CSV table of C-alpha atoms and ligand atoms in Angstrom, one decimal:
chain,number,residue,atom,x,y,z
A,238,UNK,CA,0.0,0.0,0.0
A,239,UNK,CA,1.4,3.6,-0.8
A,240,UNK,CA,2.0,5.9,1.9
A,241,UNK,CA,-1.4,7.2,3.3
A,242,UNK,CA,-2.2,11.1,3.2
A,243,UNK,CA,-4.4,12.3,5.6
A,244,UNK,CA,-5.9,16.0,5.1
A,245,UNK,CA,-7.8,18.6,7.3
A,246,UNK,CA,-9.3,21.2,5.3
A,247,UNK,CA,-11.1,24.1,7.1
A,248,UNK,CA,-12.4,27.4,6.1
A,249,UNK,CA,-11.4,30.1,7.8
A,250,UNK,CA,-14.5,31.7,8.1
A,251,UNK,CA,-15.2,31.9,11.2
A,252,UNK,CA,-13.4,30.2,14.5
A,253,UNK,CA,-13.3,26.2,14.7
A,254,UNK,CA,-15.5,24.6,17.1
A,255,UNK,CA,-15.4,20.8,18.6
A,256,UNK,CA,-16.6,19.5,15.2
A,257,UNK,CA,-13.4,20.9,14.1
A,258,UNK,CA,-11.4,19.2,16.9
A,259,UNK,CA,-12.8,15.9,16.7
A,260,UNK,CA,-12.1,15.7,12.6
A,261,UNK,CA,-8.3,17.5,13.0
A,262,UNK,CA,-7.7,15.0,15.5
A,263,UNK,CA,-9.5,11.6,14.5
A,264,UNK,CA,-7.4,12.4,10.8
A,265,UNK,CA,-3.9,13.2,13.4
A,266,UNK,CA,-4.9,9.5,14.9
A,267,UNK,CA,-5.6,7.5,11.7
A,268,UNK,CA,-2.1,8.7,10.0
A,269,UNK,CA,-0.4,8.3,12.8
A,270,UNK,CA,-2.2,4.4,13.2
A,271,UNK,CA,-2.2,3.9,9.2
A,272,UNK,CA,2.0,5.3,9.3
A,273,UNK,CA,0.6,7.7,6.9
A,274,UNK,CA,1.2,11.9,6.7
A,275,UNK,CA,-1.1,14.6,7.3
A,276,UNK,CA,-1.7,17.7,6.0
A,277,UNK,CA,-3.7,20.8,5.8
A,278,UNK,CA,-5.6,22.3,3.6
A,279,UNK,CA,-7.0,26.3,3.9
A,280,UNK,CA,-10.5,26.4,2.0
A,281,UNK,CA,-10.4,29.9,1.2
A,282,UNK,CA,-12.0,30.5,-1.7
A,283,UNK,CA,-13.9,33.1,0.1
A,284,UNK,CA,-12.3,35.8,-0.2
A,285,UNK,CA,-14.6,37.7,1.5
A,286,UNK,CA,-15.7,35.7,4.7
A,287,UNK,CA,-12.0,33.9,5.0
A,288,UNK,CA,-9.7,36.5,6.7
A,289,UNK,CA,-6.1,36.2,7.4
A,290,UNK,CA,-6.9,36.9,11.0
A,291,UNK,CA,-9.2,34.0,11.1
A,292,UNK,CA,-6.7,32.0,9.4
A,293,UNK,CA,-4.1,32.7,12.1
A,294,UNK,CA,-6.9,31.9,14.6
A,295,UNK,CA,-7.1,28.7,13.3
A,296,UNK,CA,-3.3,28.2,13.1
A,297,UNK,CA,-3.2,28.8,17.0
A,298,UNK,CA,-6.3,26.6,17.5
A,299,UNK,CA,-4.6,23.2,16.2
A,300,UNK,CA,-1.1,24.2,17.6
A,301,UNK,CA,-3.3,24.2,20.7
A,302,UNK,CA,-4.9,20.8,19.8
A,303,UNK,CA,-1.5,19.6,19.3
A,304,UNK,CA,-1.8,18.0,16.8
A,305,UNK,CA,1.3,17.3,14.0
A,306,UNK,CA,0.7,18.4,10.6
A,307,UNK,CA,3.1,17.9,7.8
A,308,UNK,CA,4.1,20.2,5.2
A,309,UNK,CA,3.4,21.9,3.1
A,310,UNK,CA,0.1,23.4,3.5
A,311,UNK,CA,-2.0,24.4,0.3
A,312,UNK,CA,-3.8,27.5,0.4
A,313,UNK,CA,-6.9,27.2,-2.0
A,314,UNK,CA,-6.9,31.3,-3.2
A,315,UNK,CA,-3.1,30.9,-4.2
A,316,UNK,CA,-4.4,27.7,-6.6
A,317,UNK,CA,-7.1,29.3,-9.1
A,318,UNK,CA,-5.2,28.5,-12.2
A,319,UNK,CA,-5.3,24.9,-11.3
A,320,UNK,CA,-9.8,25.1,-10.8
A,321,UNK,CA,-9.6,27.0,-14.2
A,322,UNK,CA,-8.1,24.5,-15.9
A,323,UNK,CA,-10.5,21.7,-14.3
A,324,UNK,CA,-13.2,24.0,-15.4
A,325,UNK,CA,-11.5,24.7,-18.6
A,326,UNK,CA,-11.4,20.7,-19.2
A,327,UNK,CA,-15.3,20.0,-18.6
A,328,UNK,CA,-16.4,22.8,-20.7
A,329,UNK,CA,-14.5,21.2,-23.6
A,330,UNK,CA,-16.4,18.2,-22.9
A,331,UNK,CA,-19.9,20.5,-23.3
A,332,UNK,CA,-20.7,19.5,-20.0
A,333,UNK,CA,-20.6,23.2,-18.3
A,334,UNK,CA,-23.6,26.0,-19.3
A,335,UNK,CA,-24.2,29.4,-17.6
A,336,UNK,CA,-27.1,29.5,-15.6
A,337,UNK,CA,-28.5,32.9,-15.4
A,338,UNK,CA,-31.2,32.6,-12.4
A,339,UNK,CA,-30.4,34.5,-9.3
A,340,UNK,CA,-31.1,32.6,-6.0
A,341,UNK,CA,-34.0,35.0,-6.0
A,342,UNK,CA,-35.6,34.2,-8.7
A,343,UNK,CA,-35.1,30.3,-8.4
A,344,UNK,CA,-36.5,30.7,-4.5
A,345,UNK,CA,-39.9,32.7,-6.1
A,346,UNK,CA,-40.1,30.0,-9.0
A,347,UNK,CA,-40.0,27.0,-6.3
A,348,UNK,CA,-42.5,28.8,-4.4
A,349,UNK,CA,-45.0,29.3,-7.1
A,350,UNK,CA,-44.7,25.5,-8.2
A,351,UNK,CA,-45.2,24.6,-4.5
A,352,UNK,CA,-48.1,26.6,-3.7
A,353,UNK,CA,-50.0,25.1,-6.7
A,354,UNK,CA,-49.4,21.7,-4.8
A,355,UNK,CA,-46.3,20.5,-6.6
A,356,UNK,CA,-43.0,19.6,-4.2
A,357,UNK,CA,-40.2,20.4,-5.8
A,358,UNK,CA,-37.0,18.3,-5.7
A,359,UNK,CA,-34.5,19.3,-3.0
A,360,UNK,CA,-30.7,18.6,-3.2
A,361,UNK,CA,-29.3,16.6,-0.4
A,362,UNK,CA,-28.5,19.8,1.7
A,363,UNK,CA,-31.6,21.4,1.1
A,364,UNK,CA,-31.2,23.8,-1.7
A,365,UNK,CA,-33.8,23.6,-4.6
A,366,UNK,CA,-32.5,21.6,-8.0
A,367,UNK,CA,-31.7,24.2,-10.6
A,368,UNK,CA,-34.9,24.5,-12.8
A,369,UNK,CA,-33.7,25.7,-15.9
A,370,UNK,CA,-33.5,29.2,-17.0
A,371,UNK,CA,-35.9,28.4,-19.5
A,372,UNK,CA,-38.4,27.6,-16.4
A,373,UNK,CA,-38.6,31.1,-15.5
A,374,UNK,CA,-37.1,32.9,-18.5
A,375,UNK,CA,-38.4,33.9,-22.0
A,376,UNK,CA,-35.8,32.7,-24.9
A,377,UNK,CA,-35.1,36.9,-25.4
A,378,UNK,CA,-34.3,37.5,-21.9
A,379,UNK,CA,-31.3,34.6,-21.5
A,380,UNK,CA,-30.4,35.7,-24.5
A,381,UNK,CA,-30.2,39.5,-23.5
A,382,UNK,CA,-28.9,37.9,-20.2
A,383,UNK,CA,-25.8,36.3,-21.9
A,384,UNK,CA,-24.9,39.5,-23.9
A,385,UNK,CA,-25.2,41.6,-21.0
A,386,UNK,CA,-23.4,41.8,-17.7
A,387,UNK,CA,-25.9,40.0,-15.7
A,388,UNK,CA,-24.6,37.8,-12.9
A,389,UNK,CA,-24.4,33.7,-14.0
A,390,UNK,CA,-23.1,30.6,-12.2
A,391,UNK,CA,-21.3,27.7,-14.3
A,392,UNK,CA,-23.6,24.8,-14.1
A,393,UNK,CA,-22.3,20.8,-14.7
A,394,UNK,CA,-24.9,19.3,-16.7
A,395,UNK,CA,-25.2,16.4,-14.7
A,396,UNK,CA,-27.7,14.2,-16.7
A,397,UNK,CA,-24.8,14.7,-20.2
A,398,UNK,CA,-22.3,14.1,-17.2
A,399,UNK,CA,-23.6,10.5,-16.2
A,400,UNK,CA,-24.5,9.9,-19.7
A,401,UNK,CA,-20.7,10.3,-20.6
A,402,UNK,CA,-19.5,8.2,-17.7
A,403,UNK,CA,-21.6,5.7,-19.0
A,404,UNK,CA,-21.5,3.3,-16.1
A,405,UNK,CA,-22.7,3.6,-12.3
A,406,UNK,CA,-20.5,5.1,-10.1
A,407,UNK,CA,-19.2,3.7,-6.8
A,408,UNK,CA,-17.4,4.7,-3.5
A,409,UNK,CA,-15.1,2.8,-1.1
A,410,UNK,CA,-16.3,3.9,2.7
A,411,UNK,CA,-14.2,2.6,5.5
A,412,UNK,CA,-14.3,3.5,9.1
A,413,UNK,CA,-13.0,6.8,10.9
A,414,UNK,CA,-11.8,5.5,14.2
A,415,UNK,CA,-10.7,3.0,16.3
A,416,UNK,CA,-10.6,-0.3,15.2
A,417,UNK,CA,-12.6,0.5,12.2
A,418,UNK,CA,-10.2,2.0,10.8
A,419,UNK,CA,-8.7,-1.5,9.3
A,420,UNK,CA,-12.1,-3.1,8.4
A,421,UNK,CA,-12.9,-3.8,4.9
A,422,UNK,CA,-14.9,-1.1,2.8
A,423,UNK,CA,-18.7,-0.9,2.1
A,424,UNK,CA,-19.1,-0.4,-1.5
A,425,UNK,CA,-22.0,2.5,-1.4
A,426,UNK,CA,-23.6,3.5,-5.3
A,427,UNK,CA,-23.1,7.4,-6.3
A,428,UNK,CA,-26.2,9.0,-6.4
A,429,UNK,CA,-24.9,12.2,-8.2
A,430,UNK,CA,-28.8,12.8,-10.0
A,431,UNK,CA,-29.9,14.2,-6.0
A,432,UNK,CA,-27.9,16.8,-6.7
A,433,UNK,CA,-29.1,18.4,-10.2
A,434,UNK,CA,-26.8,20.9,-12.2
A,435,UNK,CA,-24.3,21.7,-9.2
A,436,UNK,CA,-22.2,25.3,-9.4
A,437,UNK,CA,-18.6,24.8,-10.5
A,438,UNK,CA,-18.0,28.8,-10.6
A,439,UNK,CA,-19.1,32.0,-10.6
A,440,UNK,CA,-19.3,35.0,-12.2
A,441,UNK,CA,-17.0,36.3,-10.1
A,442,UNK,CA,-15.6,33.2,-8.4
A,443,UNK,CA,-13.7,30.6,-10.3
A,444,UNK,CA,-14.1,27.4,-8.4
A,445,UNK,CA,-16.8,26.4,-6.0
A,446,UNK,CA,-16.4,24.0,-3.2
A,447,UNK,CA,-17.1,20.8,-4.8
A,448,UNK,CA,-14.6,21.9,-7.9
A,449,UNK,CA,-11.4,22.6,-6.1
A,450,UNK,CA,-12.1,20.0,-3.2
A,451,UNK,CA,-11.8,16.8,-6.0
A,452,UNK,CA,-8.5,19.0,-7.5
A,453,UNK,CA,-7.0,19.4,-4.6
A,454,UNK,CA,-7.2,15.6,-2.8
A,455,UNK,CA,-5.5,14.9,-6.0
A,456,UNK,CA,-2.9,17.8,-6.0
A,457,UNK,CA,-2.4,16.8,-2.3
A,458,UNK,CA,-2.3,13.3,-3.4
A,459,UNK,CA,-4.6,12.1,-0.3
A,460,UNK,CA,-5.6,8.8,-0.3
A,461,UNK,CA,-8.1,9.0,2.6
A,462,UNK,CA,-10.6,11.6,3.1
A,463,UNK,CA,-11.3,11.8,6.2
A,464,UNK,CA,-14.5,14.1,7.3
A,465,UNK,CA,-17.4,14.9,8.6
A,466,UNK,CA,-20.7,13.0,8.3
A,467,UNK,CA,-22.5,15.9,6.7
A,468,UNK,CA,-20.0,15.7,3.7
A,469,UNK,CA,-21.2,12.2,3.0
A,470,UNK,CA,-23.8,12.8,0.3
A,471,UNK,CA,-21.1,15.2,-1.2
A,472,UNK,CA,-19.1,12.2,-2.3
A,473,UNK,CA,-21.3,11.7,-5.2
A,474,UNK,CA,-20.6,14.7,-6.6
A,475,UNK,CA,-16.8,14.4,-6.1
A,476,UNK,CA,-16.6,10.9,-7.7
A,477,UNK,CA,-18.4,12.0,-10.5
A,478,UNK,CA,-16.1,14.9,-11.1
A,479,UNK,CA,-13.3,12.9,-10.6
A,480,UNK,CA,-14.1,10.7,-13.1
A,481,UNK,CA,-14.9,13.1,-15.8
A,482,UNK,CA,-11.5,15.0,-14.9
A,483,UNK,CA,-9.2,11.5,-14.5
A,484,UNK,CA,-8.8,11.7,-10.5
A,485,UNK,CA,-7.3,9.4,-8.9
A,486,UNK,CA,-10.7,8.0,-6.6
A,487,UNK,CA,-9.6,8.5,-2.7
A,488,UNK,CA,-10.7,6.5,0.4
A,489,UNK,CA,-13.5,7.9,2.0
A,490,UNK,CA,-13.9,8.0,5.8
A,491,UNK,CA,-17.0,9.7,7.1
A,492,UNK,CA,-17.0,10.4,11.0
A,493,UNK,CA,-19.9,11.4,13.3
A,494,UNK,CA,-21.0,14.5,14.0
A,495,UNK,CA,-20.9,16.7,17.6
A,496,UNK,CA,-24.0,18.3,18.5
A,497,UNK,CA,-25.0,21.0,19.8
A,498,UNK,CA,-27.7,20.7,23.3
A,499,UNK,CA,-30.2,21.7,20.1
A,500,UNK,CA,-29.5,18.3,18.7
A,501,UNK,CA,-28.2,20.6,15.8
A,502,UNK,CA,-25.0,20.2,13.7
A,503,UNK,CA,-22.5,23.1,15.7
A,504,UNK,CA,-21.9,26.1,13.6
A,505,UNK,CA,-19.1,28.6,13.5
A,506,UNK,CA,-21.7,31.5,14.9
A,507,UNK,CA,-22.2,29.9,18.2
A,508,UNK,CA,-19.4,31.0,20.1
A,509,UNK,CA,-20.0,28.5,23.2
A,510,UNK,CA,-18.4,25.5,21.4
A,511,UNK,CA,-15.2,27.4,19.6
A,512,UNK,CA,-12.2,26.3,20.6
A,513,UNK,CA,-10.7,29.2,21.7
A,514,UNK,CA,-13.8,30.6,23.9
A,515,UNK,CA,-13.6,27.3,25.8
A,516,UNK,CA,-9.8,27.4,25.9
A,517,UNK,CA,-10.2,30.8,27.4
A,518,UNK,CA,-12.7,29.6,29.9
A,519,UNK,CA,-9.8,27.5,31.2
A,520,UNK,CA,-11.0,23.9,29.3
A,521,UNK,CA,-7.6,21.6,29.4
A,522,UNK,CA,-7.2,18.9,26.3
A,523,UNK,CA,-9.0,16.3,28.5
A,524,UNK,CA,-11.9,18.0,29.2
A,525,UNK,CA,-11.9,18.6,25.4
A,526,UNK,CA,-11.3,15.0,24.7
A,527,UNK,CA,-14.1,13.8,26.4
A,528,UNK,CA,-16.5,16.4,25.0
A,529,UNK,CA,-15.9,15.1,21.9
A,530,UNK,CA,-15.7,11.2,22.5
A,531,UNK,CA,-12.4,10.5,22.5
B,879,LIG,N1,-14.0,23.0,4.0
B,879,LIG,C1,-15.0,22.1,4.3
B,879,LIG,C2,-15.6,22.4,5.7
B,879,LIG,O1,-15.0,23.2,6.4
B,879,LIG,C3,-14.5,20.6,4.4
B,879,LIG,C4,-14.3,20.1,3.1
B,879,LIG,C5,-14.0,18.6,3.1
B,879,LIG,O2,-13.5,18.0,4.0
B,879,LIG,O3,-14.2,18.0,2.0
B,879,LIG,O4,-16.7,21.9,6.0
């Protein structure tokens, strides 16, 4: 087996909580158990939301996790040549349109269609499937739309997508701690359709998460991608991009999710479960530890 690569990849958009702790430290434990490296990736694509200041935050927040990361450490806004050429390589293939609906309009167009008694389709995280900008727009205004300035996100067209691959897609999940670690892989079917046309850019942004995640595992050559459980639907969207852009097809290694007392999935605005604010309240690595079930 080739050396295993490990990766924590954060956005510094806010300060990391104990979701954050338990996935920085369960990847630490399973290269350290699988004698593989580990590294760290910044998803800062945001240029707006991800500060430096955060970044630093974060720094101080795994040096105070103590966990070991290798080098180097790939920064996603120094790597937008590499997205554009990704991008670059899918709209050769015709499978990338622009999409001219604003969330606005696709929100009021879903809303109209639901109050006449019709659900909708929703894509595993909740958003509305892209309707089509002939759904809501005349043949003159997408045209005007294309020759104009008007906003527009890159679409995949995920239905000429699977039809190119040709074959049903597959990934290998194995476990995220403990023993599980060294069990043999469930073979789980991509389900790529739940997710309709997904964004691979912007306007004014040149990669979108799923994009530059699936070029980056393979830039950072990981083998095992080890994340959250909310991520886990994702995974069909990354193996089909992977696929269509000759990715070598990671490990995957979903772990469980910390709650918060709301039974809800901790976010970065609640400042009672960030690191540092419970670091400051005088938490020590156990108490830490056993907050998160380890
Ligand atoms: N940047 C993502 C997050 O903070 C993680 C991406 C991934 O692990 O694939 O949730």
């Amino acid at each position: 087996m080739t050396e295993p690569v490990f990766r924590f990849a954060p956005s510094p958009n806010g300060h990391l909580h104990l979701g954050h702790a338990l996935s920085a430290l369960l990847n630490a434990r399973a290269a350290v158990a699988l004698h593989g490296r580990f590294l760290v990736r910044v998803e800062d694509i945001d240029q707006i939301r991800c500060t430096p200041e955060l970044e630093r935050d974060m720094f101080e927040d795994l040096a105070w996790l103590g966990v070991p990361l290798d080098e180097p450490v790939l920064r996603q806004s120094e790597a937008f040549p590499h997205y554009r050429s990704a991008l670059e390589k899918l709209q050769d293939l015709g499978l990338v349109y622009p999409a001219y609906l604003t969330r606005a309009e696709i929100k009021r167009f879903v809303k109209a269609h639901e109050e006449k008694g019709g659900l909708w389709p929703r894509d595993p995280d909740g958003a509305p499937l892209y309707p089509g900008d002939d759904a809501v727009l005349s043949e003159e205004e997408i045209q005007q739309r294309s020759q104009s300035d008007a906003p527009f996100a890159l679409r995949l067209d995920m239905k000429a997508a699977l039809s190119r691959i040709g074959e049903p897609l597959t990934w290998q999940e194995y476990g995220a701690e403990g023993p599980a670690l060294f069990e043999p892989a469930k073979s789980i079917a991509v389900d790529p359709a739940a997710w309709g046309d997904v964004v691979l850019a912007r306007k004014d942004t040149p990669t979108s998460y799923h994009l530059s995640v699936v070029v980056d595992d393979a830039r950072q050559g990981i083998t095992d991608v080890l994340r959250g459980q909310d991520l886990y639907a994702a995974t069909s969207v990354h193996r089909v991009l992977q696929h269509l852009l000759d990715l070598p097809e990671p490990r995957y290694r979903h772990h469980r999710l910390i709650l918060g007392d709301d039974g809800r999935k901790l976010s970065k605005s609640n400042r009672d479960t960030s690191l540092r604010s419970l670091r400051e309240a005088g938490a020590t690595h156990a108490d830490l530890r056993k907050r998160i079930g380890l």
